[in-house]
Short mmCIF file of C-alpha atoms in Angstrom, two decimals:
data_model
loop_
_atom_site.label_atom_id
_atom_site.label_comp_id
_atom_site.label_asym_id
_atom_site.label_seq_id
_atom_site.Cartn_x
_atom_site.Cartn_y
_atom_site.Cartn_z
CA UNK A 1 1.68 -13.92 18.90
CA UNK A 2 3.27 -16.66 21.02
CA UNK A 3 6.89 -17.69 20.85
CA UNK A 4 5.88 -21.12 19.56
CA UNK A 5 3.84 -19.55 16.78
CA UNK A 6 6.81 -17.46 15.73
CA UNK A 7 9.11 -20.45 15.77
CA UNK A 8 6.81 -22.33 13.41
CA UNK A 9 7.53 -19.73 10.75
CA UNK A 10 10.83 -19.76 8.89
CA UNK A 11 12.44 -16.66 10.29
CA UNK A 12 15.61 -14.69 9.70
CA UNK A 13 14.71 -11.98 12.18
CA UNK A 14 16.59 -13.51 15.11
CA UNK A 15 19.82 -14.20 13.27
CA UNK A 16 19.96 -10.93 11.35
CA UNK A 17 22.08 -10.27 8.29
CA UNK A 18 24.07 -13.51 8.49
CA UNK A 19 20.93 -15.58 8.19
CA UNK A 20 19.75 -13.36 5.36
CA UNK A 21 22.89 -14.13 3.39
CA UNK A 22 22.46 -17.83 4.11
CA UNK A 23 18.89 -17.78 2.82
CA UNK A 24 20.04 -16.03 -0.34
CA UNK A 25 22.48 -18.88 -0.89
CA UNK A 26 19.72 -21.44 -0.33
CA UNK A 27 17.54 -19.68 -2.87
CA UNK A 28 20.16 -20.20 -5.57
CA UNK A 29 21.18 -16.54 -5.76
CA UNK A 30 24.95 -16.34 -6.32
CA UNK A 31 25.23 -12.74 -5.15
CA UNK A 32 23.17 -10.04 -3.55
CA UNK A 33 21.05 -7.92 -5.92
CA UNK A 34 22.42 -4.51 -6.99
CA UNK A 35 22.62 -1.86 -4.29
CA UNK A 36 20.13 0.99 -4.02
CA UNK A 37 20.80 4.58 -3.02
CA UNK A 38 18.41 7.39 -2.24
CA UNK A 39 19.40 11.02 -1.85
CA UNK A 40 18.69 13.22 1.14
CA UNK A 41 15.00 13.64 1.83
CA UNK A 42 13.13 16.88 1.34
CA UNK A 43 9.65 17.72 2.63
CA UNK A 44 6.60 19.58 1.34
CA UNK A 45 3.72 20.68 3.56
CA UNK A 46 0.24 19.26 2.94
CA UNK A 47 -3.03 19.41 4.85
CA UNK A 48 -3.03 18.51 8.53
CA UNK A 49 -2.38 14.87 9.47
CA UNK A 50 -2.16 13.10 6.10
CA UNK A 51 -3.65 9.62 6.40
CA UNK A 52 -3.33 8.30 2.85
CA UNK A 53 -1.32 8.94 -0.32
CA UNK A 54 -1.68 8.03 -4.01
CA UNK A 55 -0.03 9.00 -7.28
CA UNK A 56 -1.26 9.45 -10.84
CA UNK A 57 -1.30 12.08 -13.59
CA UNK A 58 -4.41 14.04 -12.65
CA UNK A 59 -3.90 17.14 -14.83
CA UNK A 60 -3.13 15.51 -18.19
CA UNK A 61 0.49 16.64 -18.63
CA UNK A 62 1.88 13.07 -18.57
CA UNK A 63 3.82 13.83 -15.38
CA UNK A 64 2.90 11.99 -12.17
CA UNK A 65 1.28 13.97 -9.39
CA UNK A 66 0.75 13.17 -5.71
CA UNK A 67 -2.45 13.40 -3.66
CA UNK A 68 -2.91 12.99 0.08
CA UNK A 69 -6.02 12.63 2.22
CA UNK A 70 -5.69 15.02 5.13
CA UNK A 71 -7.11 13.34 8.22
CA UNK A 72 -7.22 16.41 10.45
CA UNK A 73 -8.09 19.01 7.80
CA UNK A 74 -11.03 17.35 6.01
CA UNK A 75 -9.35 17.94 2.66
CA UNK A 76 -7.26 16.32 -0.02
CA UNK A 77 -4.00 17.96 -1.08
CA UNK A 78 -3.10 17.80 -4.79
CA UNK A 79 0.57 18.38 -5.65
CA UNK A 80 1.47 18.63 -9.34
CA UNK A 81 4.76 17.09 -10.42
CA UNK A 82 7.24 19.06 -12.49
CA UNK A 83 9.00 15.99 -13.95
CA UNK A 84 12.29 17.15 -12.45
CA UNK A 85 11.90 15.69 -8.97
CA UNK A 86 9.80 18.49 -7.52
CA UNK A 87 6.17 18.97 -6.59
CA UNK A 88 4.20 22.21 -6.55
CA UNK A 89 2.61 23.59 -3.41
CA UNK A 90 -0.66 21.76 -2.80
CA UNK A 91 -4.11 22.77 -3.93
CA UNK A 92 -6.72 21.57 -1.45
CA UNK A 93 -10.28 20.37 -1.97
CA UNK A 94 -12.85 19.54 0.73
CA UNK A 95 -13.87 15.97 1.63
CA UNK A 96 -16.05 14.32 4.23
CA UNK A 97 -15.12 14.41 7.91
CA UNK A 98 -11.76 12.88 8.94
CA UNK A 99 -10.63 11.45 5.56
CA UNK A 100 -8.48 8.52 6.64
CA UNK A 101 -7.48 7.20 3.20
CA UNK A 102 -7.73 7.84 -0.53
CA UNK A 103 -7.90 6.03 -3.85
CA UNK A 104 -8.22 7.06 -7.49
CA UNK A 105 -10.23 5.73 -10.40
CA UNK A 106 -12.59 6.69 -13.21
CA UNK A 107 -15.93 6.32 -11.45
CA UNK A 108 -18.26 7.80 -14.06
CA UNK A 109 -16.78 6.61 -17.37
CA UNK A 110 -15.51 9.97 -18.65
CA UNK A 111 -11.85 8.82 -18.82
CA UNK A 112 -10.92 11.29 -16.06
CA UNK A 113 -9.64 10.19 -12.68
CA UNK A 114 -11.86 10.78 -9.67
CA UNK A 115 -11.10 10.57 -5.94
CA UNK A 116 -12.70 8.48 -3.23
CA UNK A 117 -11.90 8.93 0.46
CA UNK A 118 -12.85 6.90 3.50
CA UNK A 119 -14.18 9.20 6.22
CA UNK A 120 -13.46 7.86 9.68
CA UNK A 121 -15.44 10.54 11.47
CA UNK A 122 -18.78 10.12 9.65
CA UNK A 123 -18.60 6.44 8.63
CA UNK A 124 -18.86 7.37 4.94
CA UNK A 125 -16.94 7.46 1.70
CA UNK A 126 -16.70 10.65 -0.36
CA UNK A 127 -16.61 10.86 -4.15
CA UNK A 128 -14.89 13.90 -5.71
CA UNK A 129 -15.13 14.06 -9.50
CA UNK A 130 -12.01 15.17 -11.36
CA UNK A 131 -12.03 17.71 -14.19
CA UNK A 132 -8.91 16.33 -15.90
CA UNK A 133 -7.00 19.52 -15.14
CA UNK A 134 -6.13 18.67 -11.56
CA UNK A 135 -9.18 20.08 -9.79
CA UNK A 136 -11.84 18.08 -7.96
CA UNK A 137 -15.48 18.89 -7.31
CA UNK A 138 -17.41 18.97 -4.04
CA UNK A 139 -17.76 15.68 -2.17
CA UNK A 140 -20.76 13.41 -2.41
CA UNK A 141 -20.96 11.10 0.60
CA UNK A 142 -22.18 7.49 0.75
CA UNK A 143 -22.62 5.57 3.97
CA UNK A 144 -20.19 2.74 4.70
CA UNK A 145 -22.43 1.54 7.53
CA UNK A 146 -23.45 2.72 10.95
CA UNK A 147 -20.50 3.12 13.33
CA UNK A 148 -18.01 1.25 11.13
CA UNK A 149 -15.18 3.84 11.32
CA UNK A 150 -13.65 3.14 7.89
CA UNK A 151 -9.90 3.65 8.07
CA UNK A 152 -8.88 2.51 4.56
CA UNK A 153 -10.53 2.47 1.15
CA UNK A 154 -9.79 0.88 -2.21
CA UNK A 155 -11.40 0.88 -5.64
CA UNK A 156 -11.73 -2.30 -7.73
CA UNK A 157 -14.32 -4.10 -9.85
CA UNK A 158 -15.55 -6.59 -7.27
CA UNK A 159 -18.62 -7.89 -9.14
CA UNK A 160 -17.25 -8.13 -12.70
CA UNK A 161 -19.64 -5.62 -14.22
CA UNK A 162 -16.92 -3.34 -15.57
CA UNK A 163 -17.59 -0.62 -13.00
CA UNK A 164 -15.38 0.32 -10.07
CA UNK A 165 -16.65 -0.54 -6.61
CA UNK A 166 -15.41 0.70 -3.23
CA UNK A 167 -14.40 -1.37 -0.22
CA UNK A 168 -13.39 -0.10 3.19
CA UNK A 169 -11.69 -1.71 6.16
CA UNK A 170 -13.88 -1.03 9.19
CA UNK A 171 -11.88 -0.68 12.37
CA UNK A 172 -14.80 -0.56 14.82
CA UNK A 173 -16.83 -3.36 13.23
CA UNK A 174 -14.01 -5.85 12.49
CA UNK A 175 -15.03 -6.25 8.88
CA UNK A 176 -15.13 -4.70 5.45
CA UNK A 177 -17.88 -2.73 3.71
CA UNK A 178 -18.45 -3.22 -0.01
CA UNK A 179 -20.24 -0.49 -1.97
CA UNK A 180 -21.03 -1.46 -5.56
CA UNK A 181 -20.57 1.25 -8.17
CA UNK A 182 -23.10 2.02 -10.90
CA UNK A 183 -20.56 3.31 -13.45
CA UNK A 184 -22.07 6.79 -13.24
CA UNK A 185 -20.20 7.84 -10.10
CA UNK A 186 -22.63 6.65 -7.43
CA UNK A 187 -22.43 3.78 -4.94
CA UNK A 188 -25.15 1.52 -3.55
CA UNK A 189 -25.85 0.50 0.01
CA UNK A 190 -22.96 -1.22 1.79
CA UNK A 191 -22.70 -4.97 2.30
CA UNK A 192 -20.65 -6.07 5.31
CA UNK A 193 -18.33 -9.05 5.63
CA UNK A 194 -16.53 -9.95 8.89
CA UNK A 195 -12.77 -10.32 9.26
CA UNK A 196 -10.58 -11.01 12.26
CA UNK A 197 -9.87 -8.25 14.77
CA UNK A 198 -8.81 -4.65 13.93
CA UNK A 199 -8.42 -4.37 10.12
CA UNK A 200 -6.26 -1.36 9.22
CA UNK A 201 -5.18 -2.09 5.60
CA UNK A 202 -7.12 -3.45 2.64
CA UNK A 203 -6.04 -4.64 -0.83
CA UNK A 204 -7.59 -6.72 -3.60
CA UNK A 205 -6.12 -9.38 -5.87
CA UNK A 206 -7.19 -12.54 -7.68
CA UNK A 207 -5.36 -15.02 -5.47
CA UNK A 208 -6.66 -18.21 -7.08
CA UNK A 209 -6.80 -17.11 -10.75
CA UNK A 210 -10.54 -17.74 -11.02
CA UNK A 211 -11.21 -14.33 -12.57
CA UNK A 212 -12.77 -12.93 -9.40
CA UNK A 213 -11.06 -10.44 -7.13
CA UNK A 214 -10.42 -11.45 -3.53
CA UNK A 215 -9.80 -9.07 -0.62
CA UNK A 216 -7.05 -9.12 2.00
CA UNK A 217 -6.86 -7.13 5.22
CA UNK A 218 -4.04 -6.45 7.68
CA UNK A 219 -5.58 -7.08 11.10
CA UNK A 220 -3.53 -5.09 13.58
CA UNK A 221 -4.97 -6.47 16.80
CA UNK A 222 -5.14 -10.10 15.68
CA UNK A 223 -1.63 -10.44 14.22
CA UNK A 224 -3.09 -11.91 11.04
CA UNK A 225 -3.75 -11.19 7.39
CA UNK A 226 -7.39 -11.86 6.62
CA UNK A 227 -8.38 -13.42 3.27
CA UNK A 228 -11.86 -13.03 1.80
CA UNK A 229 -12.55 -15.07 -1.33
CA UNK A 230 -14.62 -13.19 -3.88
CA UNK A 231 -17.53 -14.78 -5.72
CA UNK A 232 -17.43 -12.33 -8.64
CA UNK A 233 -20.80 -10.85 -7.67
CA UNK A 234 -19.64 -8.64 -4.80
CA UNK A 235 -19.87 -11.31 -2.11
CA UNK A 236 -17.03 -12.71 0.00
CA UNK A 237 -16.29 -15.76 2.14
CA UNK A 238 -13.55 -15.77 4.77
CA UNK A 239 -10.67 -18.22 4.34
CA UNK A 240 -8.07 -19.17 6.94
CA UNK A 241 -6.03 -16.09 7.88
CA UNK A 242 -2.24 -15.90 7.66
CA UNK A 243 -0.26 -15.50 10.92
CA UNK A 244 2.06 -12.48 10.95
CA UNK A 245 4.32 -10.77 13.44
CA UNK A 246 2.90 -8.40 16.02
CA UNK A 247 0.54 -5.70 14.74
CA UNK A 248 0.63 -5.93 10.93
CA UNK A 249 0.31 -2.38 9.61
CA UNK A 250 1.43 -2.64 5.98
CA UNK A 251 0.11 -5.01 3.31
CA UNK A 252 0.88 -5.63 -0.36
CA UNK A 253 0.38 -8.37 -2.95
CA UNK A 254 2.67 -9.17 -5.93
CA UNK A 255 4.33 -12.09 -7.70
CA UNK A 256 7.72 -12.01 -5.99
CA UNK A 257 9.24 -15.21 -7.43
CA UNK A 258 8.04 -15.23 -11.02
CA UNK A 259 5.83 -18.32 -10.78
CA UNK A 260 2.68 -16.41 -11.84
CA UNK A 261 1.11 -17.01 -8.41
CA UNK A 262 0.53 -13.99 -6.20
CA UNK A 263 2.45 -13.62 -2.95
CA UNK A 264 1.62 -11.56 0.15
CA UNK A 265 3.84 -9.26 2.21
CA UNK A 266 2.87 -7.84 5.61
CA UNK A 267 4.89 -5.31 7.63
CA UNK A 268 4.63 -5.82 11.40
CA UNK A 269 4.65 -2.63 13.47
CA UNK A 270 5.38 -4.46 16.71
CA UNK A 271 8.07 -6.85 15.45
CA UNK A 272 10.04 -4.54 13.13
CA UNK A 273 9.99 -7.02 10.28
CA UNK A 274 8.17 -7.99 7.11
CA UNK A 275 6.65 -11.42 6.58
CA UNK A 276 6.61 -12.89 3.06
CA UNK A 277 4.04 -15.54 2.19
CA UNK A 278 4.72 -17.33 -1.11
CA UNK A 279 1.47 -18.16 -2.86
CA UNK A 280 0.46 -21.55 -4.22
CA UNK A 281 -1.87 -20.01 -6.79
CA UNK A 282 -5.03 -21.30 -5.10
CA UNK A 283 -5.41 -18.70 -2.31
CA UNK A 284 -3.24 -20.80 0.02
CA UNK A 285 0.29 -19.92 1.02
CA UNK A 286 3.52 -21.44 2.24
CA UNK A 287 4.76 -20.68 5.74
CA UNK A 288 5.75 -17.08 6.21
CA UNK A 289 9.39 -15.97 6.16
CA UNK A 290 10.37 -12.98 8.30
CA UNK A 291 12.92 -10.36 7.21
CA UNK A 292 14.05 -7.60 9.61
CA UNK A 293 13.74 -3.98 8.51
CA UNK A 294 16.28 -2.46 10.95
CA UNK A 295 13.84 0.35 11.66
CA UNK A 296 11.26 0.86 14.38
CA UNK A 297 7.50 0.44 13.88
CA UNK A 298 7.08 -0.30 10.17
CA UNK A 299 3.73 1.22 9.27
CA UNK A 300 3.57 1.35 5.47
CA UNK A 301 4.87 -0.82 2.65
CA UNK A 302 5.28 -0.71 -1.12
CA UNK A 303 6.69 -3.07 -3.74
CA UNK A 304 8.66 -1.92 -6.80
CA UNK A 305 11.83 -2.63 -8.77
CA UNK A 306 13.98 -0.02 -7.08
CA UNK A 307 17.39 -0.98 -8.54
CA UNK A 308 16.27 -1.78 -12.11
CA UNK A 309 17.40 -5.40 -12.09
CA UNK A 310 14.01 -6.66 -13.22
CA UNK A 311 13.17 -8.04 -9.76
CA UNK A 312 10.75 -6.68 -7.19
CA UNK A 313 12.05 -5.07 -4.00
CA UNK A 314 10.36 -4.01 -0.77
CA UNK A 315 10.32 -0.52 0.73
CA UNK A 316 9.03 0.01 4.27
CA UNK A 317 8.30 3.30 6.05
CA UNK A 318 9.11 3.08 9.76
CA UNK A 319 6.80 5.16 11.93
CA UNK A 320 8.94 5.68 15.04
CA UNK A 321 12.51 5.70 13.69
CA UNK A 322 11.31 7.93 10.80
CA UNK A 323 13.26 6.24 8.05
CA UNK A 324 12.68 4.00 5.05
CA UNK A 325 14.08 0.48 4.75
CA UNK A 326 14.74 -1.06 1.33
CA UNK A 327 15.08 -4.84 1.00
CA UNK A 328 16.28 -5.98 -2.42
CA UNK A 329 14.61 -9.03 -3.93
CA UNK A 330 16.39 -11.94 -5.60
CA UNK A 331 13.40 -13.01 -7.71
CA UNK A 332 12.91 -16.19 -5.67
CA UNK A 333 11.01 -14.65 -2.75
CA UNK A 334 14.04 -13.85 -0.60
CA UNK A 335 15.28 -10.39 0.33
CA UNK A 336 18.58 -8.77 1.26
CA UNK A 337 19.43 -7.21 4.60
CA UNK A 338 17.85 -3.75 4.60
CA UNK A 339 19.44 -0.50 3.53
CA UNK A 340 17.96 2.23 5.72
CA UNK A 341 17.52 5.81 4.53
CA UNK A 342 16.63 8.68 6.87
CA UNK A 343 13.65 10.85 6.03
CA UNK A 344 12.46 14.19 7.26
CA UNK A 345 9.05 14.41 8.85
CA UNK A 346 7.49 12.44 11.68
CA UNK A 347 5.36 9.28 11.59
CA UNK A 348 4.89 8.12 7.96
CA UNK A 349 1.78 6.11 8.84
CA UNK A 350 -0.04 7.92 6.04
CA UNK A 351 1.60 5.70 3.47
CA UNK A 352 4.51 5.10 1.13
CA UNK A 353 4.45 5.20 -2.67
CA UNK A 354 7.02 4.52 -5.40
CA UNK A 355 6.86 6.94 -8.33
CA UNK A 356 9.38 8.31 -10.86
CA UNK A 357 9.28 12.01 -10.00
CA UNK A 358 12.31 13.14 -12.02
CA UNK A 359 11.77 11.11 -15.21
CA UNK A 360 15.07 9.24 -14.95
CA UNK A 361 13.50 5.80 -15.22
CA UNK A 362 14.05 4.96 -11.54
CA UNK A 363 11.28 4.89 -8.93
CA UNK A 364 11.55 7.45 -6.16
CA UNK A 365 9.86 7.13 -2.76
CA UNK A 366 7.35 9.45 -1.09
CA UNK A 367 6.00 9.12 2.45
CA UNK A 368 2.97 10.80 4.04
CA UNK A 369 3.94 12.01 7.51
CA UNK A 370 1.00 12.23 9.88
CA UNK A 371 2.50 14.15 12.81
CA UNK A 372 4.29 16.87 10.80
CA UNK A 373 1.62 17.30 8.09
CA UNK A 374 4.03 16.92 5.23
CA UNK A 375 5.36 14.46 2.68
CA UNK A 376 8.97 13.36 2.33
CA UNK A 377 10.60 12.90 -1.08
CA UNK A 378 13.53 10.48 -1.41
CA UNK A 379 14.95 10.59 -4.94
CA UNK A 380 16.50 7.43 -6.32
CA UNK A 381 20.17 7.96 -7.18
CA UNK A 382 20.43 4.71 -9.12
CA UNK A 383 21.12 4.41 -12.85
CA UNK A 384 18.58 2.79 -15.18
CA UNK A 385 19.57 -0.21 -17.27
CA UNK A 386 20.84 0.16 -20.83
CA UNK A 387 17.55 -1.30 -22.07
CA UNK A 388 15.57 1.36 -20.27
CA UNK A 389 17.91 4.10 -21.50
CA UNK A 390 17.40 3.00 -25.09
CA UNK A 391 13.63 2.88 -24.61
CA UNK A 392 13.58 6.51 -23.44
CA UNK A 393 15.42 7.78 -26.53
#
């Protein structure tokens, strides 16, 4: 991205924390949001080279579990939560070749969560049916297209038939593949839709409130977020992309300012910042605002209320400095200077999730660390609000 392009965006990255405080004042926020604090990180080994991470209760005990896709082991690792902040040693189940990412959903209508992985090595997606007790069956593979090299996968109902479909971001083909689900656990032939260069993240959201899901991609080589407008029948049309910092590697969508329009956040690996695009509710966005993360090479991003003030915050996993940055939201689309928490493990490119592991009402953070084949747990030391305490009684 050129210097002129960066200057066209409203940025706080050059001025640092002082500019951040000034923007908070402009947003009408009289004080910074409550602080956050995470305890010392611990690690648990998983399969080699985790590339993706998700969380859900997969064994029916009402306690969240964690699952990784293990890029270099051709497995998924399933770690059962104990509800006290710990996770059991992983059970592993085979997948297709080089599983680069993972998602969860009920693919066959039995009210039990199943797994889908994108398989970079064989240009396929694998379906593993869950048994409701935490085990998963052998993989069934479906082609994502010849030579597409799918690096990310998501599940969503993209054609409004009530069944989950799969979509992959295709690194080698500069596009996405859409595989429509039949509701019985199988997928049809892929349809391909082009995006700008090097997509490495994919999410879905209804950006214009028309009842149809749209798709967004983080395009690492193009320094853009791609937007594909959905037609509600599984087809997509490209809209104007959003300019980001260098090498966007993390991507999330949420309503950050409470106006019921969805906003977009991209984490830029090359610029060490996040860019926030406030949505207009019609799949267009205001100019991006940059916020520094004070870490090196942000590679994964999640959005959650981490300090229990009712407002959404950002957490970013930094792939070279091996730490997690937390930027507290003010509810108007602005964010505080980052608090940075060290983590154990190396290169959390596999992802970052927020999940309450110790049942205290506060989201904890878990990273998937590609180079050390482990996950890092950072437990939230914050205190839940009185309202949340009363609700738990």
